Amino acid sequence: MKKIKWLALALAVLVFFPSALLARDIAPVVSTEWLEKNLAGSKLKIVDIRKLEEYKDGHIPGSLNSFYGAWAIKRGTNQNELPPDDDLADLIRSLGIDKDSRVVIVGKSDTPGDLVGITRIAWTLVYGGLENVSLLDGGYNKWTADKKPVSKEAVKAAPSAYQPQWNKSVLATKDYAMKMMKQAVMVDTRLPDAFFGVTKMDFVARPGHVPGAVCLPSVWMYMKDGTFKAKGDVEAMASGVLGQDKAREYILYCDTGKFCSALWFALTQSLDYKNVKIYDGAMEEWTKDPQAPVVKYTW
């Protein structure tokens, strides 16, 4: 089957799912060509999440710098946690983002961690009540590879007066995940070695996965160049592992709540799954609790 990019197929989503048409006026994933043509859009907010020194070396004209670390903080011993609501609201307002903004998030695509940092911030903005949140396919790497214009002029936004309506339907706590683990579908988005329990990160206390969970790694959403795989391929992977019921509840997790955001973005923003949450504490928090069950050496 000929590969078709998400950008083109996102239009089909809008045709077949009118609710998406009502909620969005920007595709979930935009190309470098689309972004170049729409740079002057009055509602457009390009958020560059690279380090300040990288931004100063060159960025997409008009883009605002907001480093990833401001969006996902350390709370106690847990990494990549949501900031307190008040701090997150201030962060969104500081970028001039308002309810009607069309936000495009741009980052590097050098590593899998770079890629999922972009989707993690997209999830955070949706948690913050925003609907028109999009990603630049292939990130800043593809922008420069495609020889698009680059600026060194720093941009500072006038703060907005945005008052977030927190979308807590996309967030699962440990207590909630434990309560729902036999009713919802738990989805482990790490690589199979970690799911099976033969490897683990140092900060994860016990190897293995949540009992009953299925495995669908987030990194499988991407091509080697950091662009997304064709929507048809992603949809086939999702339906093959999760089934066809897009109204069922799914709770996604990984090691820290960062990598699972790529699958969350694909399921909810492109494939129209209705009830998908991220367990923010993830296995880092779960495996510290002796009451939270973990199994290994089983699929």
XYZ file of N, CA and C in Angstrom, residues 44 60 74 297:
12
model
N -1.702 31.789 14.710
C -0.648 30.778 14.813
C 0.340 31.095 15.940
N 12.518 28.816 13.467
C 11.469 29.155 12.505
C 11.019 30.590 12.774
N 10.079 17.706 37.819
C 10.301 16.644 38.790
C 9.508 16.964 40.050
N 7.963 -11.868 32.676
C 8.132 -13.109 31.932
C 6.805 -13.658 31.424
